[in-house]
Amino acid sequence: MAATAAMALAAALLALFGLSRGSPQGGLPSRDFPPGFMFGAATAAFQIEGAWNLSGKGENIWDRWTHQHPDWVADGSNADVACDSFHRFKEDVQALVDTGFDFYRFSISWSRILPRGTVDYVNEEGLWYYNRLLTELMAHRITPVVTMFHWDLPQPLQDLGGWPNPVIADYFEDYARILFRHFGDRVKYWITINEPASIIESYANSRLGAPGLDDHGVADYQASHTLLKAHAKAYHLYDKYFRKTQKGRVSITLNSAWLEPRTNSQEDRQAAERARQFYFGYWAHPIYSKIGDYPAVMKERIMRNSLAEGRFRSRLPEFSPQWVKFIRGTADFFAYNHYTTRYAASGTEGEIPSLQRDSGVIRSYDPKWPSSASSWLKVVPWGLRKMLNWIKKEYGNLPVLITENGFSDHGGLHDKDRINYFVSYLQELLKAIYIDKCNVFGYTAWSLVDNFEWARGYTEKFGIYQVNFTDPNLARIPKDSAQALRKIIKHRALVPNLLQGEMPEPRVVLVT
Ligand code: NOJ
């Protein structure tokens, strides 16, 4: 009798957790990824293409910032050549093929297509480049996932003020129209904008990147307003003129660390929730929530601080009811970049005025969390699972594509820390999928190749393929992590021999 009950319970658990092949381990219900789950790798135009002034490309804000301020780049470098993907894209595609990826997330350089930023002049050689890249991908059955804007604003548009100028939303819509028109027959996954939260940081702190302003708490909020409008305009444009024939899906890539309360006090728990709203809800609430608009807590706090500073209005611009409606619901799936976790505690830090100050949160790391080569990137796999659950609770269970996840080191082919990172984060992802029923349909490794890591230059390497930047051939050489991902993708599972045998044993921390 007891044996029958135990068997029934085991069967129920199997059904509940979708356990198929491979034995579960350490709280992991299954090592298999669900049927149809997609694996990809990502890059961005500015970080890999090079050819900064070739074949008709115009200057963008990152060209300008790196050329004017080499001292602001960790190694004084720039991306004039980078991985030279403009000439070597076939090697990138070969790396994707060799690893077995289903899709490639790359971005299009606005200034390569529209050197002046506006559609009065379209650079044929720019179109030609991306057409050849798409042809190469299609020939190998690799699905393109295309980001329209990954931070490289054409300089002529910055000369008009950049994102704080609302007219840039119109110019973005025009640029989107050119992309849908020329590439939409083959591109079925579009990301309008990558990490708007990171874009606005460079309006608040000049050393973080282009355009290099220090107008914190003002220009950053104005930029966000235009970025959200620009995204929504591109989405509606697709809806109105292209969706019926092209049948693609459009989203925007949002990012945030998971924000964990520093202590269990009520203040810190509230601070963590407030931080989630300030750093993520800021973008997600206007698009994915039922009511739209910025989170109420942001509107209230920024208004209060603005009035206290002697202003007559909030530094956070207001959306009219028409704009709230226009922006709400403008995503066909949830695109999310995740790397790390931070603690949040109640308190004030940051300059007056600034987003940090307005949030009333002090963010920090646990010294016990393992580090990467990037000061901001600590290895905290369970944060991914918590964040996916929070997204589901807050915005409903829209399908989620993880558009970036990855780890930096200082280089080398035997990158066991990167394997540890991928395996431990993928384990948490499987728990989110099977135990918590989070609707995640794909995962993207950042990055396919070592590349120009913005203000960190070439000092922090994220690639699963090594690129030696002093070698004139810039050969792409697979690291051990590329081999590990190849096995995962081939078996569609976190296969056991990743954990032993030729692969080093990962330091996997399982949270059960
Ligand atoms: C997110 C950005 O999208 C990407 O450009 C950057 O290189 C990675 N994070 C790593 O910092």
XYZ file of C-alpha atoms and ligand atoms in Angstrom:
523
model
C 0.000 0.000 0.000
C 2.753 2.409 1.058
C 4.788 1.411 -2.014
C 1.853 2.207 -4.334
C 1.396 5.607 -2.707
C 5.086 6.348 -3.095
C 4.963 5.389 -6.775
C 1.902 7.564 -7.336
C 3.651 10.445 -5.646
C 6.750 9.907 -7.785
C 4.608 9.854 -10.943
C 2.860 13.049 -9.876
C 6.180 14.728 -9.262
C 7.436 13.582 -12.642
C 4.378 15.043 -14.312
C 4.582 18.223 -12.287
C 8.231 18.921 -13.011
C 8.269 17.662 -16.580
C 11.066 15.274 -15.728
C 12.082 13.400 -18.834
C 15.510 11.992 -19.541
C 18.563 12.473 -17.381
C 18.324 12.185 -13.647
C 17.525 15.208 -11.575
C 20.216 16.600 -9.332
C 20.359 18.997 -6.455
C 16.814 20.302 -6.714
C 16.878 20.508 -10.498
C 13.680 18.892 -11.798
C 15.045 18.202 -15.262
C 18.222 18.826 -17.165
C 16.324 19.063 -20.461
C 15.248 22.288 -22.073
C 11.614 22.273 -23.187
C 10.800 21.376 -26.800
C 11.305 24.347 -29.116
C 13.570 26.192 -26.671
C 16.027 28.353 -28.670
C 19.700 29.083 -28.030
C 21.533 32.045 -29.477
C 24.548 34.286 -29.110
C 24.637 38.075 -29.238
C 26.831 40.950 -30.373
C 26.319 44.643 -31.128
C 27.388 46.611 -34.199
C 29.646 49.124 -32.494
C 31.363 46.470 -30.416
C 32.363 44.216 -33.331
C 32.014 45.784 -36.789
C 34.924 48.211 -37.006
C 35.041 49.934 -40.418
C 33.950 53.029 -38.547
C 34.418 55.376 -41.511
C 34.349 52.937 -44.439
C 31.797 52.260 -47.168
C 29.780 55.356 -46.482
C 29.200 54.933 -42.741
C 28.599 58.175 -40.833
C 30.035 59.115 -37.460
C 28.107 58.053 -34.368
C 28.316 59.184 -30.745
C 30.579 56.317 -29.713
C 33.023 57.101 -32.526
C 33.087 60.685 -31.264
C 33.340 59.829 -27.558
C 36.165 57.284 -27.990
C 38.115 59.551 -30.360
C 37.739 62.645 -28.190
C 38.340 60.964 -24.855
C 40.716 57.999 -25.188
C 41.622 58.666 -21.559
C 38.068 57.738 -20.584
C 38.468 54.261 -22.088
C 40.183 51.801 -19.725
C 42.939 50.903 -22.218
C 42.758 54.062 -24.332
C 41.393 52.010 -27.214
C 38.492 52.504 -29.615
C 36.339 50.391 -31.917
C 37.691 51.679 -35.228
C 38.579 48.091 -36.159
C 37.282 46.006 -33.217
C 36.600 42.453 -34.515
C 36.411 43.823 -38.069
C 33.118 41.983 -38.508
C 32.300 44.337 -41.361
C 34.845 42.310 -43.347
C 34.862 39.093 -41.324
C 31.172 38.452 -40.668
C 31.435 35.051 -42.348
C 33.811 33.997 -39.583
C 31.236 35.099 -37.013
C 28.585 33.032 -38.755
C 30.960 30.067 -38.894
C 31.443 30.366 -35.121
C 27.650 30.313 -34.683
C 27.365 27.257 -36.929
C 30.181 25.409 -35.161
C 28.532 25.952 -31.775
C 25.108 24.941 -33.081
C 23.229 28.131 -32.225
C 19.635 28.476 -33.410
C 19.723 32.263 -33.646
C 22.068 35.228 -33.809
C 21.203 38.458 -32.055
C 23.122 41.271 -33.739
C 22.484 44.975 -34.088
C 22.340 47.302 -37.045
C 24.433 50.440 -37.062
C 22.059 53.370 -37.651
C 24.923 55.460 -39.095
C 25.892 52.731 -41.540
C 22.386 52.784 -43.017
C 21.649 56.499 -42.537
C 24.987 58.358 -42.281
C 23.202 61.613 -41.434
C 20.751 59.892 -39.124
C 17.829 60.870 -41.348
C 16.278 59.135 -44.339
C 17.100 61.765 -46.941
C 20.245 59.767 -47.643
C 20.302 55.960 -47.450
C 23.720 54.347 -47.735
C 23.401 51.468 -50.216
C 26.640 49.914 -49.010
C 25.197 49.725 -45.517
C 22.117 47.884 -46.778
C 24.391 45.620 -48.798
C 26.426 44.663 -45.735
C 23.410 43.575 -43.671
C 21.873 41.834 -46.667
C 25.004 39.737 -47.043
C 25.012 38.959 -43.315
C 21.360 37.897 -43.484
C 22.004 35.761 -46.559
C 24.872 34.023 -44.789
C 22.696 33.359 -41.725
C 19.776 32.060 -43.789
C 22.146 29.759 -45.732
C 22.997 28.140 -42.404
C 19.430 28.203 -41.062
C 20.324 30.578 -38.258
C 17.440 32.822 -37.242
C 18.277 36.537 -37.083
C 17.186 38.445 -33.974
C 17.901 42.046 -34.868
C 18.412 45.006 -32.565
C 17.766 48.304 -34.312
C 19.550 50.488 -31.803
C 22.346 49.314 -29.536
C 23.564 52.708 -28.265
C 25.333 54.063 -31.403
C 23.256 57.187 -32.150
C 24.307 59.045 -35.330
C 26.349 62.092 -34.294
C 24.199 64.513 -36.351
C 21.241 63.530 -34.143
C 23.293 64.118 -31.014
C 24.104 67.542 -32.426
C 20.350 68.172 -32.182
C 20.495 67.223 -28.502
C 20.212 63.433 -28.770
C 17.485 61.493 -26.932
C 16.310 64.388 -24.720
C 15.060 65.998 -27.937
C 11.586 64.517 -28.666
C 12.148 64.786 -32.432
C 14.572 61.854 -32.212
C 11.523 59.581 -31.714
C 10.335 60.563 -35.201
C 13.768 59.987 -36.692
C 13.883 56.573 -35.021
C 10.506 55.702 -36.514
C 11.807 56.677 -39.971
C 14.923 54.555 -39.465
C 12.716 51.641 -38.344
C 10.668 51.986 -41.527
C 13.817 51.607 -43.631
C 14.807 48.492 -41.685
C 11.365 46.848 -41.887
C 11.176 47.671 -45.580
C 14.590 46.275 -46.496
C 15.061 43.417 -44.048
C 11.598 42.549 -42.715
C 11.078 39.767 -45.260
C 13.803 37.821 -43.451
C 13.846 39.231 -39.928
C 11.035 37.898 -37.713
C 12.364 39.022 -34.335
C 12.994 42.733 -33.873
C 14.361 44.469 -30.791
C 13.834 48.212 -31.113
C 16.222 49.446 -28.412
C 18.821 47.720 -26.264
C 18.936 48.500 -22.539
C 17.458 51.997 -22.398
C 18.392 52.064 -18.704
C 22.063 51.891 -19.706
C 21.642 54.494 -22.447
C 20.418 57.137 -20.036
C 23.310 56.518 -17.634
C 25.601 58.187 -20.183
C 23.456 61.332 -20.009
C 24.002 61.348 -16.247
C 27.690 60.393 -16.046
C 30.057 61.370 -18.844
C 32.698 58.758 -17.968
C 30.311 55.874 -18.504
C 29.983 56.454 -22.217
C 28.583 58.437 -25.111
C 27.270 61.057 -25.451
C 29.111 61.833 -22.212
C 26.938 64.314 -20.340
C 26.752 64.929 -16.595
C 23.172 66.126 -16.525
C 21.937 63.654 -13.903
C 18.359 63.698 -12.773
C 17.328 65.885 -15.712
C 18.651 64.924 -19.168
C 18.463 61.221 -18.324
C 14.737 61.502 -17.497
C 14.122 63.496 -20.669
C 16.017 60.914 -22.736
C 13.912 58.104 -21.290
C 10.748 59.869 -22.345
C 11.849 60.005 -25.985
C 13.228 56.454 -25.906
C 9.863 55.057 -24.801
C 8.029 57.088 -27.428
C 10.499 55.992 -30.120
C 10.015 52.347 -29.229
C 6.229 52.660 -29.299
C 6.295 54.469 -32.635
C 8.374 51.714 -34.233
C 6.027 49.089 -32.754
C 2.890 50.762 -34.101
C 4.529 51.350 -37.467
C 5.165 47.622 -37.722
C 1.607 46.891 -36.654
C 0.115 49.223 -39.188
C 2.182 48.565 -42.281
C 4.337 45.459 -41.950
C 2.972 42.892 -39.493
C 0.341 41.472 -41.831
C 2.791 40.582 -44.562
C 5.985 40.071 -42.592
C 4.478 38.248 -39.587
C 7.314 39.075 -37.208
C 7.476 39.946 -33.530
C 8.716 43.181 -31.991
C 10.002 43.925 -28.505
C 12.477 46.069 -26.564
C 15.353 44.672 -24.514
C 15.156 45.753 -20.866
C 17.790 45.004 -18.269
C 18.161 45.047 -14.548
C 20.025 43.279 -11.824
C 17.799 41.396 -9.407
C 17.418 43.661 -6.355
C 17.463 41.696 -3.140
C 16.663 43.341 0.227
C 19.908 43.914 2.124
C 18.277 42.773 5.374
C 14.897 41.342 6.181
C 13.702 44.625 7.704
C 10.513 46.141 6.364
C 12.450 49.256 5.236
C 14.878 47.207 3.179
C 12.162 45.043 1.676
C 10.321 48.201 0.662
C 13.559 49.727 -0.634
C 14.226 46.661 -2.788
C 10.761 46.874 -4.292
C 11.215 50.605 -4.876
C 14.567 49.925 -6.543
C 12.941 47.363 -8.842
C 10.463 50.049 -9.879
C 13.137 52.737 -10.373
C 15.569 50.555 -12.308
C 13.224 48.223 -14.185
C 9.582 49.269 -13.722
C 10.738 52.624 -15.114
C 10.726 50.919 -18.549
C 8.581 47.853 -18.033
C 5.618 49.534 -16.335
C 4.788 51.895 -19.243
C 4.886 48.970 -21.697
C 3.751 45.849 -19.831
C 1.567 46.904 -16.891
C -2.217 47.062 -17.129
C -2.327 50.794 -16.434
C 0.811 51.937 -18.243
C 2.852 55.089 -17.494
C 5.832 55.369 -15.159
C 5.470 53.591 -11.794
C 3.523 55.696 -9.286
C 6.391 55.587 -6.780
C 8.709 57.260 -9.312
C 6.226 59.959 -10.206
C 5.573 60.776 -6.533
C 9.178 60.822 -5.333
C 10.596 62.751 -8.278
C 7.815 65.324 -8.050
C 8.417 65.725 -4.301
C 12.186 66.157 -4.732
C 11.746 68.522 -7.680
C 9.435 70.822 -5.700
C 11.836 70.730 -2.756
C 14.608 71.876 -5.114
C 12.533 74.977 -5.890
C 11.296 73.810 -9.288
C 7.732 74.373 -10.477
C 7.409 71.003 -12.148
C 8.776 67.450 -11.899
C 12.112 66.650 -13.507
C 10.395 63.485 -14.759
C 8.371 64.536 -17.817
C 4.681 63.595 -17.880
C 3.003 61.419 -20.480
C -0.391 62.614 -21.673
C -3.180 59.995 -21.428
C -2.817 59.533 -25.208
C 0.856 58.682 -24.880
C 0.206 56.338 -21.940
C -2.221 54.445 -24.144
C 0.067 54.548 -27.170
C 3.033 53.063 -25.272
C 1.130 50.415 -23.292
C 1.137 46.932 -24.828
C 3.859 47.625 -27.371
C 5.728 44.316 -27.098
C 4.988 40.882 -28.537
C 7.322 39.142 -26.113
C 9.405 40.135 -23.117
C 13.095 40.630 -24.007
C 15.339 40.695 -20.968
C 19.095 40.997 -20.312
C 20.256 39.548 -17.027
C 23.743 39.382 -15.539
C 23.800 39.943 -11.813
C 22.187 40.825 -8.469
C 22.538 43.699 -6.042
C 21.417 44.318 -2.516
C 19.073 47.212 -1.898
C 18.780 49.050 1.423
C 16.785 52.064 2.433
C 18.846 55.279 2.453
C 20.073 58.104 0.285
C 23.105 58.253 -1.927
C 23.986 59.914 -5.216
C 24.176 63.486 -6.362
C 21.365 66.023 -6.073
C 19.498 65.633 -8.320
C 19.858 62.115 -9.668
C 17.873 58.971 -10.277
C 19.860 57.274 -7.547
C 18.963 60.022 -5.073
C 15.327 60.046 -6.147
C 15.066 56.297 -5.584
C 16.021 56.505 -1.889
C 17.923 53.252 -2.173
C 21.520 52.302 -1.457
C 22.696 49.455 -3.660
C 25.586 47.152 -2.749
C 27.103 43.720 -3.297
C 27.669 40.834 -0.950
C 31.455 40.391 -0.630
C 30.829 36.651 -0.703
C 29.474 36.744 -4.248
C 32.158 35.573 -6.704
C 33.483 38.297 -9.012
C 34.099 38.568 -12.728
C 36.499 40.930 -14.498
C 33.762 43.595 -14.417
C 33.330 45.353 -11.088
C 29.543 45.355 -11.479
C 29.179 41.691 -12.412
C 28.978 39.287 -9.481
C 27.991 35.661 -9.943
C 24.599 35.186 -8.274
C 22.663 32.559 -10.264
C 19.557 32.518 -8.033
C 18.912 36.182 -8.884
C 17.900 35.169 -12.397
C 15.189 32.873 -11.075
C 13.894 35.509 -8.653
C 13.823 38.157 -11.368
C 11.928 35.927 -13.798
C 9.376 35.247 -11.079
C 9.031 38.938 -10.320
C 8.491 39.732 -14.010
C 5.778 37.072 -14.160
C 4.060 38.334 -11.017
C 4.274 41.971 -12.031
C 3.469 41.868 -15.747
C 1.856 38.499 -16.473
C 3.252 35.486 -18.191
C 4.210 36.883 -21.600
C 6.812 34.675 -23.352
C 10.299 35.772 -22.281
C 13.420 35.744 -24.412
C 16.622 36.181 -22.429
C 18.469 38.412 -24.875
C 21.772 38.493 -22.944
C 23.506 36.617 -20.149
C 27.238 36.240 -19.781
C 30.448 36.565 -17.814
C 33.670 38.574 -18.186
C 37.253 37.546 -17.485
C 40.652 38.833 -18.560
C 41.036 36.386 -21.436
C 42.256 32.850 -22.116
C 40.845 29.773 -23.804
C 40.328 27.718 -20.633
C 37.505 29.783 -19.247
C 36.138 27.526 -16.562
C 34.646 30.427 -14.614
C 32.547 31.272 -17.659
C 31.379 27.644 -17.910
C 30.483 27.756 -14.226
C 28.523 30.905 -14.852
C 26.569 29.554 -17.814
C 25.819 26.215 -16.167
C 24.741 27.680 -12.848
C 22.529 30.344 -14.464
C 21.011 27.792 -16.847
C 20.194 25.574 -13.875
C 18.288 28.416 -12.278
C 16.574 29.049 -15.576
C 15.401 25.433 -15.714
C 14.013 25.767 -12.200
C 12.171 28.932 -13.227
C 10.730 27.096 -16.220
C 9.749 23.795 -14.588
C 9.094 24.652 -10.965
C 7.806 28.213 -11.245
C 6.246 27.872 -14.708
C 7.957 30.964 -16.079
C 7.351 31.171 -19.778
C 10.915 31.485 -21.129
C 11.384 30.398 -24.745
C 15.002 31.230 -25.461
C 18.408 32.083 -24.079
C 21.174 34.254 -25.534
C 24.806 34.075 -24.501
C 26.689 37.367 -24.426
C 28.872 37.321 -26.363
C 29.754 35.342 -29.449
C 33.204 36.946 -29.627
C 35.484 39.030 -27.426
C 34.761 42.621 -28.366
C 34.932 46.303 -27.464
C 33.395 46.475 -24.002
C 32.474 50.167 -24.142
C 34.352 52.296 -21.563
C 36.247 49.179 -20.482
C 37.810 48.851 -23.947
C 39.263 45.402 -24.570
C 40.154 44.805 -20.910
C 37.032 42.794 -20.052
C 36.334 39.777 -22.279
C 32.847 38.337 -22.644
C 33.336 36.136 -25.743
C 32.914 32.402 -26.001
C 35.271 32.826 -28.968
C 38.584 34.503 -28.372
C 39.693 37.325 -30.618
C 43.314 38.347 -30.252
C 43.204 42.055 -31.066
C 46.929 42.301 -31.732
C 46.770 39.537 -34.364
C 46.112 41.133 -37.776
C 43.962 38.125 -38.729
C 41.679 38.628 -35.723
C 40.993 34.880 -35.785
C 37.961 33.611 -33.843
C 39.141 30.735 -31.623
C 36.657 28.692 -29.561
C 37.126 28.809 -25.820
C 36.192 25.877 -23.583
C 32.880 27.642 -22.910
C 32.020 27.424 -26.619
C 32.586 23.660 -26.434
C 30.399 23.447 -23.329
C 27.594 25.402 -24.974
C 27.918 23.230 -28.087
C 27.207 20.154 -25.954
C 24.321 21.808 -24.155
C 22.760 22.837 -27.457
C 23.398 19.497 -29.147
C 21.675 17.573 -26.357
C 19.202 20.361 -25.554
C 20.103 19.625 -21.955
C 22.590 20.400 -19.217
C 24.263 17.081 -19.959
C 26.174 15.459 -17.095
C 29.505 15.318 -18.920
C 29.634 19.103 -18.738
C 30.055 18.739 -15.067
C 32.721 16.031 -15.113
C 35.215 14.460 -17.458
C 36.942 16.792 -19.859
C 34.992 19.743 -18.524
C 36.129 21.101 -15.189
C 33.691 20.611 -12.329
C 31.656 23.806 -11.987
C 31.234 25.347 -8.588
C 27.499 25.117 -8.814
C 25.579 26.598 -5.927
C 22.118 25.119 -5.899
C 19.335 26.929 -4.125
C 16.591 24.454 -3.444
C 24.864 44.710 -21.949
C 25.073 45.391 -23.260
O 23.925 45.236 -24.045
C 26.312 44.926 -24.007
O 26.552 45.817 -25.039
C 27.471 44.807 -23.049
O 28.665 44.505 -23.706
C 27.131 43.754 -22.018
N 25.994 44.201 -21.252
C 28.271 43.462 -21.038
O 28.539 44.595 -20.298
